[in-house]
XYZ file of C-alpha atoms in Angstrom:
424
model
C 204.563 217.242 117.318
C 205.413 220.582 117.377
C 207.349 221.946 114.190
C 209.314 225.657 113.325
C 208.837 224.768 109.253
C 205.604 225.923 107.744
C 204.218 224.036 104.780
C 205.827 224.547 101.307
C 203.050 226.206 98.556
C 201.562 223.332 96.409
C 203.895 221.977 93.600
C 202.574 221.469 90.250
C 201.418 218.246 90.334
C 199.337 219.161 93.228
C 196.864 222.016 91.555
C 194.491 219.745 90.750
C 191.022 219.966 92.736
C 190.607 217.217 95.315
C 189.913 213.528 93.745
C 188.435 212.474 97.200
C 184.651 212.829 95.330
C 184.997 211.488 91.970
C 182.606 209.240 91.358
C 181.231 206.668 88.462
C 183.679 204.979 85.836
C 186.178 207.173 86.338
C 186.352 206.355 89.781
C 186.000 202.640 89.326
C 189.069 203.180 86.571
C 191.166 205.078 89.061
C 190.403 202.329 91.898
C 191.871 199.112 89.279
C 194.690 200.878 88.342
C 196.183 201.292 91.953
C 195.115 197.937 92.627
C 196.681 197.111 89.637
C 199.817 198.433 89.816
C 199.751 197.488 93.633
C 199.789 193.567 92.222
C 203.200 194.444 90.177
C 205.369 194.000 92.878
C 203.657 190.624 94.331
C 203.957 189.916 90.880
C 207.559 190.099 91.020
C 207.509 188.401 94.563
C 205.679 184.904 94.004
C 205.873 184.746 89.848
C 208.948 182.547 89.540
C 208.396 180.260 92.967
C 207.186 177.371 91.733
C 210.371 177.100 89.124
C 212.917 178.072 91.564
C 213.651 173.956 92.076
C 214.100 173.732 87.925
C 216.417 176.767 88.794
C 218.470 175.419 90.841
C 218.778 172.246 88.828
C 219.405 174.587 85.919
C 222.553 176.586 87.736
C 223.348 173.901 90.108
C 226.966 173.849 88.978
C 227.731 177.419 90.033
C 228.756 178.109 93.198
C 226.486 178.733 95.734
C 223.278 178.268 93.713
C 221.304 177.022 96.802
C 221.232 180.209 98.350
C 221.509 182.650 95.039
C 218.718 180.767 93.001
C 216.205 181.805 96.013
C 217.485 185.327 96.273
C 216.419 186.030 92.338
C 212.855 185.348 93.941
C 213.931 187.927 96.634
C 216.677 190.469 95.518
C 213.903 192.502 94.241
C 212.751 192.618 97.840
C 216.089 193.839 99.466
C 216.071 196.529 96.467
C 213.128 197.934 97.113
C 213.771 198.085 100.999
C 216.509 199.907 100.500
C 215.277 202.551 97.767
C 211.749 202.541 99.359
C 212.281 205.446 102.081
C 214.457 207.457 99.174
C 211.334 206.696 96.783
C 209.096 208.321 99.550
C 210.819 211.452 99.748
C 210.815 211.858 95.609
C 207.514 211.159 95.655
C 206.362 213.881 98.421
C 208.668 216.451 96.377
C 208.435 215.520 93.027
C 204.754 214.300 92.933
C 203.252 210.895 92.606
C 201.823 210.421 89.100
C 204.387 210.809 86.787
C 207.088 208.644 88.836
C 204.559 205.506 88.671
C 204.374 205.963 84.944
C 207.795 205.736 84.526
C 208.510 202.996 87.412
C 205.636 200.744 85.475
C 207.421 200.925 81.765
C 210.906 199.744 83.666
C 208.786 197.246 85.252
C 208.608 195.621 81.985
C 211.938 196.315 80.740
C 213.783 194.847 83.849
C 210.935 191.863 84.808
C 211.627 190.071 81.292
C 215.636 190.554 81.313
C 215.993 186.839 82.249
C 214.293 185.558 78.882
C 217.821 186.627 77.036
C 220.108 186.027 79.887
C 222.070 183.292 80.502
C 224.600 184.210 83.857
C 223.105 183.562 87.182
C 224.726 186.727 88.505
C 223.072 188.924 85.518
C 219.928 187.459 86.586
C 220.115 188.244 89.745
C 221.079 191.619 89.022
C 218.292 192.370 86.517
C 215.902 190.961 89.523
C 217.484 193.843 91.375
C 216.735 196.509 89.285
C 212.945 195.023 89.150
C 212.839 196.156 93.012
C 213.975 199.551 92.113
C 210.904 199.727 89.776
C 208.870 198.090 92.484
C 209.504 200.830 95.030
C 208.409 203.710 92.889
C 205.515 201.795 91.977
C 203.914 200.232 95.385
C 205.013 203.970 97.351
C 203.160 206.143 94.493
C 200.524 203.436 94.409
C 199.797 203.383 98.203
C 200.313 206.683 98.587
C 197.820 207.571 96.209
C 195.320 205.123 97.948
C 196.191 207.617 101.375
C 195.585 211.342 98.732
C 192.820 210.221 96.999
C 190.327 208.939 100.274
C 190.602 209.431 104.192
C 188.815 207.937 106.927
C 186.927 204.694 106.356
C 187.423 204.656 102.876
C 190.954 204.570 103.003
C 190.567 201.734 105.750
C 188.303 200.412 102.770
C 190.760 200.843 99.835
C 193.691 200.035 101.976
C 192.087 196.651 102.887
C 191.068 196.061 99.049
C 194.928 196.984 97.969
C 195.514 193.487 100.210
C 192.782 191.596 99.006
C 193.989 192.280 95.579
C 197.588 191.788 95.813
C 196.760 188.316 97.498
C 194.306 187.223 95.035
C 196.846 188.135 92.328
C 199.710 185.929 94.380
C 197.129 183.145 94.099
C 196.902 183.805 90.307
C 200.710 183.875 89.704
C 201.182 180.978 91.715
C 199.434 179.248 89.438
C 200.622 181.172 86.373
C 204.184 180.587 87.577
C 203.488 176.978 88.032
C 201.893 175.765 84.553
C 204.171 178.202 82.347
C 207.225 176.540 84.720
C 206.117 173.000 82.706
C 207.458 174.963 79.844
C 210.720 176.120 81.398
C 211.836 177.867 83.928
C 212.378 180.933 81.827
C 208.749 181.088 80.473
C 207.006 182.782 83.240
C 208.962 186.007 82.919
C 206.847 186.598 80.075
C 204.568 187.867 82.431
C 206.469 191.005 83.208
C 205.628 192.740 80.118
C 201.936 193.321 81.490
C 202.862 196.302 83.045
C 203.231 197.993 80.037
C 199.403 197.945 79.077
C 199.009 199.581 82.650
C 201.388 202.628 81.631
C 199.758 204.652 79.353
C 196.083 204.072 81.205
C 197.326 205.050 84.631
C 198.644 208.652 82.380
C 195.683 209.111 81.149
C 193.253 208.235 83.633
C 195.103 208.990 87.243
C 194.469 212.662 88.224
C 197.085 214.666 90.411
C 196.013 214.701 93.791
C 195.280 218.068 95.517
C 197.585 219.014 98.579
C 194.329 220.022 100.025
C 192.882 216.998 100.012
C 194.715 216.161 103.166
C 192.649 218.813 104.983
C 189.081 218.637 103.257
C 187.702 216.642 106.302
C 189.453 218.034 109.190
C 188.035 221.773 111.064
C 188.608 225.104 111.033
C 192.226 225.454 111.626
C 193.345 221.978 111.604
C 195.296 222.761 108.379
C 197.946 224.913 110.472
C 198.263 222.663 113.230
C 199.171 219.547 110.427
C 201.301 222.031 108.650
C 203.906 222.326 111.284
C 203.760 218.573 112.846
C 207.652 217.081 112.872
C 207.570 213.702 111.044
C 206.269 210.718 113.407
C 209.703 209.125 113.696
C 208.686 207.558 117.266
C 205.239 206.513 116.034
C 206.493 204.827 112.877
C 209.161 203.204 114.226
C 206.867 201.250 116.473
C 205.251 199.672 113.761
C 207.684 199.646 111.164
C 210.156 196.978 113.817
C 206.503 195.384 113.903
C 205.998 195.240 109.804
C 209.678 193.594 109.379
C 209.010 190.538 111.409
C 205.649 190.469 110.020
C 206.744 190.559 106.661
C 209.081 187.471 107.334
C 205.871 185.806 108.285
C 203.514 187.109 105.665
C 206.455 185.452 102.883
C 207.387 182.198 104.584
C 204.644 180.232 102.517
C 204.828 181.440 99.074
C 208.867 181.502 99.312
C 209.414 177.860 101.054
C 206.434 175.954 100.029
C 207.728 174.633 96.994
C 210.969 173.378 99.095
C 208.742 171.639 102.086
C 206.241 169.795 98.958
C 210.005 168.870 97.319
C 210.874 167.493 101.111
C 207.862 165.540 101.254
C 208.298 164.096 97.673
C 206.384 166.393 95.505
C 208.429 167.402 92.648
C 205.429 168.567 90.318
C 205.724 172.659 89.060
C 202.116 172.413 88.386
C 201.087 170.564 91.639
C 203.371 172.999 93.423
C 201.795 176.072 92.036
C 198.877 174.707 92.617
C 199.337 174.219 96.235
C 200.437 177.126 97.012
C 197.802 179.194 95.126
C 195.189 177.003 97.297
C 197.208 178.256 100.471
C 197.298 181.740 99.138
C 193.703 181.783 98.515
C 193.350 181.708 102.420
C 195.103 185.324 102.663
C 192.648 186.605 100.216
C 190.168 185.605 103.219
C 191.993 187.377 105.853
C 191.603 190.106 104.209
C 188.410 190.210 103.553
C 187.752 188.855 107.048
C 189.969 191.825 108.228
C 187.824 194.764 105.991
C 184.333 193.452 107.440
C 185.438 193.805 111.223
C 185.723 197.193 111.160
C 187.947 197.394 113.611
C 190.627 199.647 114.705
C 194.097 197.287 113.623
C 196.043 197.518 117.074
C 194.135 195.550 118.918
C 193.829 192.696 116.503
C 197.471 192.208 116.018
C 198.090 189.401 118.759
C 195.505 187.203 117.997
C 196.520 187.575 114.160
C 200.047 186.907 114.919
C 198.416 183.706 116.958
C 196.497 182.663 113.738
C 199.717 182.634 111.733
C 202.120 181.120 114.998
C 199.615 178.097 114.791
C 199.392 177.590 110.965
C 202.903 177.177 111.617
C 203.081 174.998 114.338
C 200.870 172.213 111.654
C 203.479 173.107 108.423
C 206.050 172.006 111.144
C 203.776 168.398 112.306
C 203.048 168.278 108.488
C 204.213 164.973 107.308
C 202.070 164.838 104.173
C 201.606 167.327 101.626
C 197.771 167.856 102.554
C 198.482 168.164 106.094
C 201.151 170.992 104.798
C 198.525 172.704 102.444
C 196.159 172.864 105.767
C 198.777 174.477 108.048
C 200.190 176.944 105.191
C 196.257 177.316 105.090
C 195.502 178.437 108.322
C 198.478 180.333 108.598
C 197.455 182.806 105.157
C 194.408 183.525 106.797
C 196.154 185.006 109.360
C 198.566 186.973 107.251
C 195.457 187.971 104.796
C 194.686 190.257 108.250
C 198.187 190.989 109.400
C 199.037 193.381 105.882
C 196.191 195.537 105.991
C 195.973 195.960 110.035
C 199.689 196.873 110.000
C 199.462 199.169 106.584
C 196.556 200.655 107.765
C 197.934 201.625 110.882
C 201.015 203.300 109.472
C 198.911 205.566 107.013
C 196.228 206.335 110.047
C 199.604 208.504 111.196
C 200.966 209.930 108.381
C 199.220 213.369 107.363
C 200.068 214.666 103.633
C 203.172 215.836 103.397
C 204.568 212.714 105.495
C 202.716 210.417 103.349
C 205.027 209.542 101.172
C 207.725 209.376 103.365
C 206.220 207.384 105.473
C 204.642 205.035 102.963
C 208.497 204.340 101.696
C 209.358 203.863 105.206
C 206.964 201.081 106.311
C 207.629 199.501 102.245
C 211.555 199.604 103.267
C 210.850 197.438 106.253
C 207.915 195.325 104.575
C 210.343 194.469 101.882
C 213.143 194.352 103.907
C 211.565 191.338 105.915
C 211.024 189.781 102.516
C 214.220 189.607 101.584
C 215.531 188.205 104.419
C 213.216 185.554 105.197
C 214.712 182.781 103.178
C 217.716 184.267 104.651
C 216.866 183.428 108.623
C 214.972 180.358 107.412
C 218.389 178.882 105.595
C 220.281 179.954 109.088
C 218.012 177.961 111.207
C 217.463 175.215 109.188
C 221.017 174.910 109.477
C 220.994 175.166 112.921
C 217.718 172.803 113.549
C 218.395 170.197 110.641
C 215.452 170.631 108.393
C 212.967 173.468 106.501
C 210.066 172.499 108.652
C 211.734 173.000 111.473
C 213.028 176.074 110.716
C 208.939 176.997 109.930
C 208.069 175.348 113.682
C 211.444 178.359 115.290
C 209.400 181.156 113.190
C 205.872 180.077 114.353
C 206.993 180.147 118.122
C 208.441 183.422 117.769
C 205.119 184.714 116.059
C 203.534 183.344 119.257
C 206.105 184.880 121.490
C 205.363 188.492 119.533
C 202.042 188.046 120.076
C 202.248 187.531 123.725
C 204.321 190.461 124.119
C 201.771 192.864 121.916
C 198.838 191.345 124.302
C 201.201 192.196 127.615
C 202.142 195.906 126.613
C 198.331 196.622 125.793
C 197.256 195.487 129.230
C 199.756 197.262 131.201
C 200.350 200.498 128.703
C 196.905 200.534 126.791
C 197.810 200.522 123.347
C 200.913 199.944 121.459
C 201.025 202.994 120.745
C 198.801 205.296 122.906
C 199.011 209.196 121.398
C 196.223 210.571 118.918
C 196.851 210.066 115.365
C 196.719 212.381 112.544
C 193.032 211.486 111.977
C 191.800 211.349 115.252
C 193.049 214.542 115.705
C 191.266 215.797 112.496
């Protein structure tokens, strides 16, 4: 869109030449550390679920503990929604590299608070101020992923951010789960990891170029780009889309530890086990999702028809292998849900949106986080049971999906105007 303010000159951070063609170790160094740091926030999402029933045994005296011990599992989540689209804008002015160093050494400061706190509400507070990390660090990190590559490798690296970030949730579930046997406390230990990934990502990040944004795009491209208005229409197409998706894409790894403890499993291990086995799936959506090659839009209904049935058996469920199969099915279908929906945000942002934009889409990511276990505790309420509650969600994933599949037959596309790229 059309635009009367030309592009600012480059800030410092930005005088670097273009990253896009690095190649060799440094590259490969560069790559892990956004994935990396891209894991610290699902780090901070799925760590503590499989002790959140020892939790609630632990506080179950104070008021209210049935719905505060699941938001220290979430709170970080509504934090970062909230800061995300502020984080963006800091992060287009200010530059990306040196707010993720920061961000990553209060990661570590704020993720192990609980090991020497003893109030409920502190806790829950220091969880808080975990998300405020977590939105510098996943909107510098993805951000990055959008300076550093264009075109089909950022489709590539953008897919491989999701892979990675589900294969770590499978890790921590597991993590979470056997240091749970030692306490509930134990697995905040794993917090402090962030602070070996500080003083590489200094030392081995470079500052992206503003250029970079224009290195693939013709003669005169550059000043068309320069004055585009921000996509507010575009984004808010898909970032209504990413909230409810995000309230599917954290059903499993928030309530599967509740719906094994309905059906009589009480085991952390066995728990965190589970649910890495479930979580495994996503990493397989993912992967599934980067091989297709195709462009995200289209794929949304039958991805959100994946998930809707993977609900539908959690619902049936009434063992806990039955369960495992349905939370099964249904990660494979959020493994391709992140990166189609991520990847079709960034396909509109150009440089000096990115940021902006990235914080946008992590507000409402994040803000569908947070208040899953939120809508899920109001309709179990209102249904009589957890897996119920699952069986309300997975019918409106199918009703979403029917509605994506109706508006591309009758307007095209969700959304039908050129992007940034295919413009370039």
């Amino acid at each position: 869109m059309p635009g009367s303010v030309p592009l600012s000159p480059p800030a410092v951070d930005d005088v670097a030449p273009s990253p896009v063609a690095v190649s060799g170790p440094a590259h490969l160094l560069r790559v892990t550390l956004l994935m990396a740091g891209s894991c610290l926030p699902i780090l901070g999402a799925v760590l503590i679920a499989p002790v959140l029933p020892k939790m609630q045994d632990h506080f179950e005296s104070v008021p209210g503990a049935k719905a505060l011990v699941p938001l220290a599992l979430t709170v970080p989540a509504l934090a970062l929604a909230l800061l995300a689209p502020f984080a963006g804008v800091i992060v287009d002015r200010l530059g990306r590299k040196r707010l993720l160093i920061v961000a990553t050494v209060l990661y570590a400061v704020f993720g192990t608070a609980p090991l020497y706190l003893d109030s409920l509400g502190a806790i829950i507070a220091g969880r808080a101020l975990v998300g405020v990390a977590e939105a510098a660090i996943m909107t510098c990190c993805t951000t990055l992923i959008g300076d550093y590559y264009t075109g089909p490798q950022r489709v590539k690296y953008l897919a491989l951010q999701t892979m990675c970030a589900s294969a770590s949730a499978t890790v921590f579930f597991a993590i979470g789960g056997a240091a749970g046997s030692a306490g509930w406390k134990a697995p905040f230990w794993v917090y402090a990891v962030s602070l070996v990934l500080a003083p590489l990502m200094a030392s081995a990040l470079p500052n992206p170029a503003t250029r970079a944004a224009t290195d693939d795009a013709p003669a005169g491209t550059a000043t068309v780009r320069a004055r585009r208005a921000f996509p507010w229409r575009q984004m808010a197409g898909i970032c209504a889309l990413t909230f409810f998706g995000a309230m599917v894409f954290y059903t499993v790894p928030v309530e599967m530890a509740y719906l094994l403890d309905e059906l009589g499993v009480e085991n952390t291990g066995v728990i965190g086990l589970a649910t890495a086995v479930a979580s495994a799936a996503t990493v397989a959506g993912a992967i599934t999702f980067a091989r297709l090659k195709r462009s995200p839009d289209p794929m949304l209904p039958a991805v959100l028809a994946v998930c809707a049935v993977g609900f539908g058996v959690m619902f049936l469920a009434d063992t806990a292998p039955l369960l495992v199969v349905g939370a099964v099915v249904n990660c494979v279908g959020t493994g391709m849900l992140l990166p189609a929906l991520l990847t079709s945000a960034m396909s509109r942002l150009a440089f000096e949106d990115r940021g902006r934009g990235t914080g946008l889409w992590m507000a409402a990511f994040f803000g569908g986080e947070f208040v899953c276990p939120l809508v899920l505790l109001a309709v179990e309420s209102a249904v009589g049971s957890l897996a119920g509650a699952v069986g309300v969600l997975g019918l409106a994933a199918a009703l979403v999906a029917a509605g994506l599949m109706v508006a591309r037959r009758h307007v095209g596309a969700v959304d039908p105007r050129p992007l940034p790229e295919q413009l370039a």
